[in-house]
Short mmCIF file of C-alpha atoms in Angstrom, two decimals:
data_model
loop_
_atom_site.label_atom_id
_atom_site.label_comp_id
_atom_site.label_asym_id
_atom_site.label_seq_id
_atom_site.Cartn_x
_atom_site.Cartn_y
_atom_site.Cartn_z
CA MET A 1 88.65 94.00 60.41
CA GLU A 2 91.97 95.70 59.32
CA ASN A 3 94.08 93.93 61.80
CA LYS A 4 92.44 90.43 60.50
CA SER A 5 93.39 91.58 56.96
CA ASN A 6 96.98 92.62 57.96
CA LYS A 7 97.11 89.32 59.71
CA LEU A 8 95.99 87.82 56.33
CA SER A 9 98.51 89.26 54.54
CA GLU A 10 101.57 88.38 56.86
CA ASP A 11 100.74 85.19 56.05
CA ILE A 12 100.63 85.25 52.15
CA LEU A 13 103.84 86.89 52.53
CA LYS A 14 105.25 84.08 54.47
CA GLU A 15 103.82 81.50 52.67
CA ILE A 16 105.73 83.19 49.56
CA GLU A 17 108.79 83.60 51.29
CA GLU A 18 108.99 79.85 52.69
CA LEU A 19 107.88 78.52 49.06
CA GLY A 20 110.57 80.83 47.19
CA ASN A 21 113.11 79.43 50.02
CA ASP A 22 112.09 75.66 49.35
CA HIS A 23 112.19 75.93 45.49
CA ILE A 24 115.64 76.66 44.82
CA MET A 25 117.34 74.98 42.12
CA THR A 26 121.24 75.50 41.79
CA SER A 27 121.62 73.52 38.55
CA ILE A 28 119.86 71.03 36.22
CA ALA A 29 122.31 68.37 37.57
CA THR A 30 121.23 66.66 40.67
CA PRO A 31 123.68 67.92 43.01
CA LEU A 32 126.21 65.41 44.02
CA ARG A 33 129.77 65.04 45.77
CA ASP A 34 132.55 63.94 43.81
CA ASP A 35 132.87 60.57 46.35
CA ALA A 36 128.92 59.93 46.15
CA PHE A 37 129.35 56.66 44.67
CA GLU A 38 132.74 55.68 46.82
CA LEU A 39 130.38 53.57 48.93
CA SER A 40 128.96 50.43 47.65
CA ASP A 41 124.98 50.02 47.84
CA ALA A 42 125.68 47.67 51.07
CA GLU A 43 127.81 49.71 52.41
CA LYS A 44 125.14 52.88 52.42
CA ILE A 45 122.77 50.54 53.53
CA GLU A 46 124.47 49.52 56.66
CA ARG A 47 125.21 53.21 57.52
CA ILE A 48 121.87 54.86 56.66
CA GLN A 49 120.56 51.88 58.75
CA GLU A 50 122.73 53.32 61.67
CA TYR A 51 121.51 56.88 61.26
CA PHE A 52 117.93 55.85 60.95
CA GLU A 53 118.02 54.08 64.45
CA LYS A 54 119.74 56.94 66.08
CA ILE A 55 116.61 58.92 64.81
CA MET A 56 113.86 56.90 66.02
CA HIS A 57 116.01 56.77 69.09
CA THR A 58 116.26 60.39 69.46
CA LEU A 59 112.24 60.47 68.90
CA GLY A 60 111.71 58.22 71.85
CA LEU A 61 110.39 55.14 69.96
CA ASP A 62 111.37 51.73 71.65
CA LEU A 63 113.73 49.97 68.90
CA THR A 64 113.33 46.51 70.87
CA ASP A 65 109.57 47.08 70.03
CA ASP A 66 108.64 43.47 67.29
CA SER A 67 106.97 46.31 65.25
CA LEU A 68 110.11 48.69 65.16
CA LYS A 69 113.31 46.92 65.03
CA GLY A 70 113.44 46.17 61.66
CA THR A 71 112.27 49.65 60.77
CA PRO A 72 115.99 51.01 60.14
CA LYS A 73 116.90 48.52 57.84
CA ARG A 74 113.80 48.69 56.00
CA VAL A 75 114.36 52.25 55.37
CA ALA A 76 117.88 51.98 54.66
CA LYS A 77 117.37 49.68 51.82
CA LEU A 78 114.02 51.43 50.86
CA TYR A 79 116.26 54.57 50.23
CA VAL A 80 119.00 53.04 48.76
CA ASN A 81 116.81 50.20 46.24
CA GLU A 82 114.26 51.98 45.70
CA LEU A 83 113.41 55.76 46.12
CA PHE A 84 116.69 57.40 45.60
CA LYS A 85 118.21 54.65 43.15
CA GLY A 86 118.05 57.02 40.37
CA LEU A 87 120.81 58.90 42.09
CA ASN A 88 123.42 56.02 40.64
CA GLU A 89 124.20 55.97 36.86
CA LYS A 90 124.53 52.52 37.08
CA ASN A 91 120.37 52.25 37.39
CA LYS A 92 119.90 54.38 34.23
CA PRO A 93 117.74 52.37 31.73
CA SER A 94 119.34 51.58 27.92
CA MET A 95 117.88 54.79 25.78
CA SER A 96 118.60 52.37 22.92
CA THR A 97 116.78 54.50 19.73
CA PHE A 98 115.89 52.62 16.52
CA GLU A 99 115.68 53.99 12.93
CA ASN A 100 112.78 55.97 11.53
CA LYS A 101 112.06 53.40 8.69
CA TYR A 102 108.35 54.46 8.92
CA GLN A 103 109.28 57.99 8.44
CA TYR A 104 106.76 59.10 10.83
CA ARG A 105 107.02 62.90 11.29
CA GLN A 106 104.12 63.73 13.11
CA MET A 107 103.90 64.13 17.37
CA LEU A 108 104.27 61.01 19.23
CA VAL A 109 102.81 61.55 22.98
CA GLU A 110 103.06 59.13 26.15
CA LYS A 111 100.81 60.79 28.76
CA ASN A 112 99.72 59.95 32.31
CA ILE A 113 102.91 58.28 33.13
CA THR A 114 102.64 57.75 37.09
CA LEU A 115 105.40 59.58 38.70
CA TYR A 116 106.74 58.94 42.34
CA SER A 117 109.49 61.15 43.73
CA ASN A 118 110.79 62.90 47.03
CA CYS A 119 111.00 66.59 47.69
CA GLU A 120 114.45 67.46 48.29
CA HIS A 121 113.79 69.96 50.99
CA HIS A 122 111.69 67.94 53.02
CA PHE A 123 112.16 64.30 51.47
CA LEU A 124 108.49 64.10 51.47
CA PRO A 125 106.52 62.28 48.51
CA ILE A 126 105.79 63.66 45.39
CA VAL A 127 103.08 61.68 43.34
CA GLY A 128 101.52 62.84 40.07
CA LYS A 129 101.52 62.46 36.19
CA ALA A 130 104.17 63.08 33.46
CA HIS A 131 103.22 63.46 29.81
CA VAL A 132 106.06 63.44 27.35
CA ALA A 133 106.34 63.93 23.50
CA TYR A 134 108.79 64.39 20.91
CA ILE A 135 108.42 65.10 17.07
CA PRO A 136 110.55 62.08 15.22
CA LYS A 137 113.69 62.70 12.75
CA ASP A 138 115.63 59.71 12.09
CA LYS A 139 115.24 57.85 15.17
CA VAL A 140 112.26 56.83 17.35
CA ILE A 141 112.61 55.19 20.79
CA GLY A 142 110.41 52.22 22.51
CA LEU A 143 107.44 53.71 24.46
CA SER A 144 108.32 52.19 27.37
CA LYS A 145 111.68 53.65 27.57
CA MET A 146 110.01 56.93 28.15
CA ASN A 147 107.86 55.50 31.23
CA ARG A 148 111.42 54.74 32.47
CA ILE A 149 113.24 57.31 31.80
CA VAL A 150 110.85 59.46 33.96
CA ASP A 151 111.00 57.16 36.50
CA TYR A 152 114.57 57.17 36.91
CA TYR A 153 114.92 61.04 37.26
CA ALA A 154 112.15 60.96 39.54
CA ARG A 155 113.89 58.26 41.91
CA ARG A 156 115.96 60.71 43.89
CA PRO A 157 115.59 63.79 45.72
CA GLN A 158 114.06 66.26 43.40
CA VAL A 159 112.76 69.71 42.81
CA GLN A 160 109.93 69.78 40.38
CA GLU A 161 111.50 71.68 37.80
CA ARG A 162 114.79 69.83 37.69
CA LEU A 163 112.79 66.84 36.97
CA ALA A 164 111.11 68.16 33.84
CA LEU A 165 114.27 69.72 32.87
CA GLN A 166 116.11 66.50 33.28
CA ILE A 167 113.79 64.62 31.55
CA LEU A 168 113.56 66.88 28.46
CA ASN A 169 117.70 67.10 28.18
CA GLU A 170 117.51 63.20 28.01
CA MET A 171 114.87 62.59 25.55
CA GLN A 172 116.55 65.35 23.27
CA ARG A 173 120.07 63.61 23.70
CA SER A 174 119.18 60.27 22.84
CA LEU A 175 117.00 61.19 19.78
CA GLY A 176 119.03 63.73 18.33
CA THR A 177 116.23 66.38 18.26
CA GLU A 178 115.33 69.60 20.27
CA ASP A 179 111.56 68.68 19.69
CA VAL A 180 110.85 67.13 22.94
CA ALA A 181 107.82 68.55 25.24
CA VAL A 182 107.60 67.57 28.80
CA TYR A 183 104.18 68.56 31.14
CA ILE A 184 104.39 67.15 34.91
CA ASP A 185 101.46 67.90 37.02
CA ALA A 186 102.17 66.46 40.80
CA GLU A 187 101.01 66.57 44.24
CA HIS A 188 103.81 67.54 47.15
CA MET A 189 103.41 66.07 50.60
CA CYS A 190 105.44 69.08 51.47
CA VAL A 191 102.57 71.18 50.50
CA SER A 192 99.58 68.99 51.65
CA SER A 193 101.15 67.55 54.90
CA ARG A 194 103.16 70.30 56.52
CA GLY A 195 103.17 74.38 55.86
CA ALA A 196 100.33 75.41 54.20
CA SER A 197 98.70 72.03 54.62
CA ASP A 198 96.33 72.49 51.47
CA GLN A 199 95.26 69.21 50.44
CA SER A 200 93.63 70.39 47.08
CA SER A 201 96.51 71.81 44.99
CA SER A 202 99.02 70.60 42.36
CA THR A 203 102.14 71.68 40.95
CA VAL A 204 102.31 71.79 37.33
CA THR A 205 105.78 72.48 35.73
CA VAL A 206 106.46 72.75 31.71
CA GLU A 207 109.42 72.44 29.42
CA PHE A 208 109.15 72.73 25.71
CA GLY A 209 112.13 72.50 22.96
CA GLY A 210 112.37 73.16 19.65
CA GLN A 211 108.95 72.95 17.42
CA PHE A 212 107.04 72.87 21.05
CA ASN A 213 107.57 76.52 21.49
CA GLU A 214 105.68 77.31 18.45
CA GLU A 215 102.01 78.20 19.35
CA THR A 216 100.47 75.73 16.84
CA THR A 217 102.63 72.89 18.00
CA LYS A 218 102.40 73.83 21.67
CA LYS A 219 98.62 73.79 21.64
CA GLU A 220 98.05 70.62 19.58
CA PHE A 221 100.40 68.80 22.63
CA LEU A 222 98.34 70.72 25.42
CA THR A 223 95.04 69.38 23.36
CA TYR A 224 96.42 65.65 23.38
CA ILE A 225 97.40 65.77 26.81
CA ASN A 226 93.98 67.03 28.04
CA ASP A 227 91.66 65.22 25.55
CA LYS A 228 89.48 62.45 27.71
CA LEU A 229 88.15 59.26 26.27
CA LYS A 230 84.51 59.27 25.84
#
């Protein structure tokens, strides 16, 4: 019984160590080289196609098969044009704001924003929901812009902690206020399909700015995002 308990403890420590190594975040900014955009999108697609073809060949797949021969190019286009398009600032949505003519001063919450991203440690999907809120001052922003900014920062290899911070910082910069909150609840395929193989867990990251650090405002925000229509 004691040996079984020791083995369990060792397994738990191993998982904790692995999780820690997997979730190193060196900065809020996504780590990019200085020459990250010297190649055009078309050139990147061509190179990734070649590299991915070699990966498939190494795995022993028959690239002459009708089902597989187009896969390298499909993957390359997927990487550049869809999954990781948020790496390039040219794809950043316009964050145009409007004068707060209504003088609305209460909390505005955009909840249940669908989020698709990819873990930067294993390039496996992160799928979940983001909830973003702010308290307007002189400026307000269109509701769809909040969804778009979540999607923009999600469309890059990510760490969920960094993703929450990037969304928060962009909202604060655009609106000229610290009063922003971001809550992300997501499932990580690198947890559910490998390693721990835990298919029931999700990861929550929360970032509060300005008034949202006050207990009353924080509680109000959390109440809103957990409220279900009856």
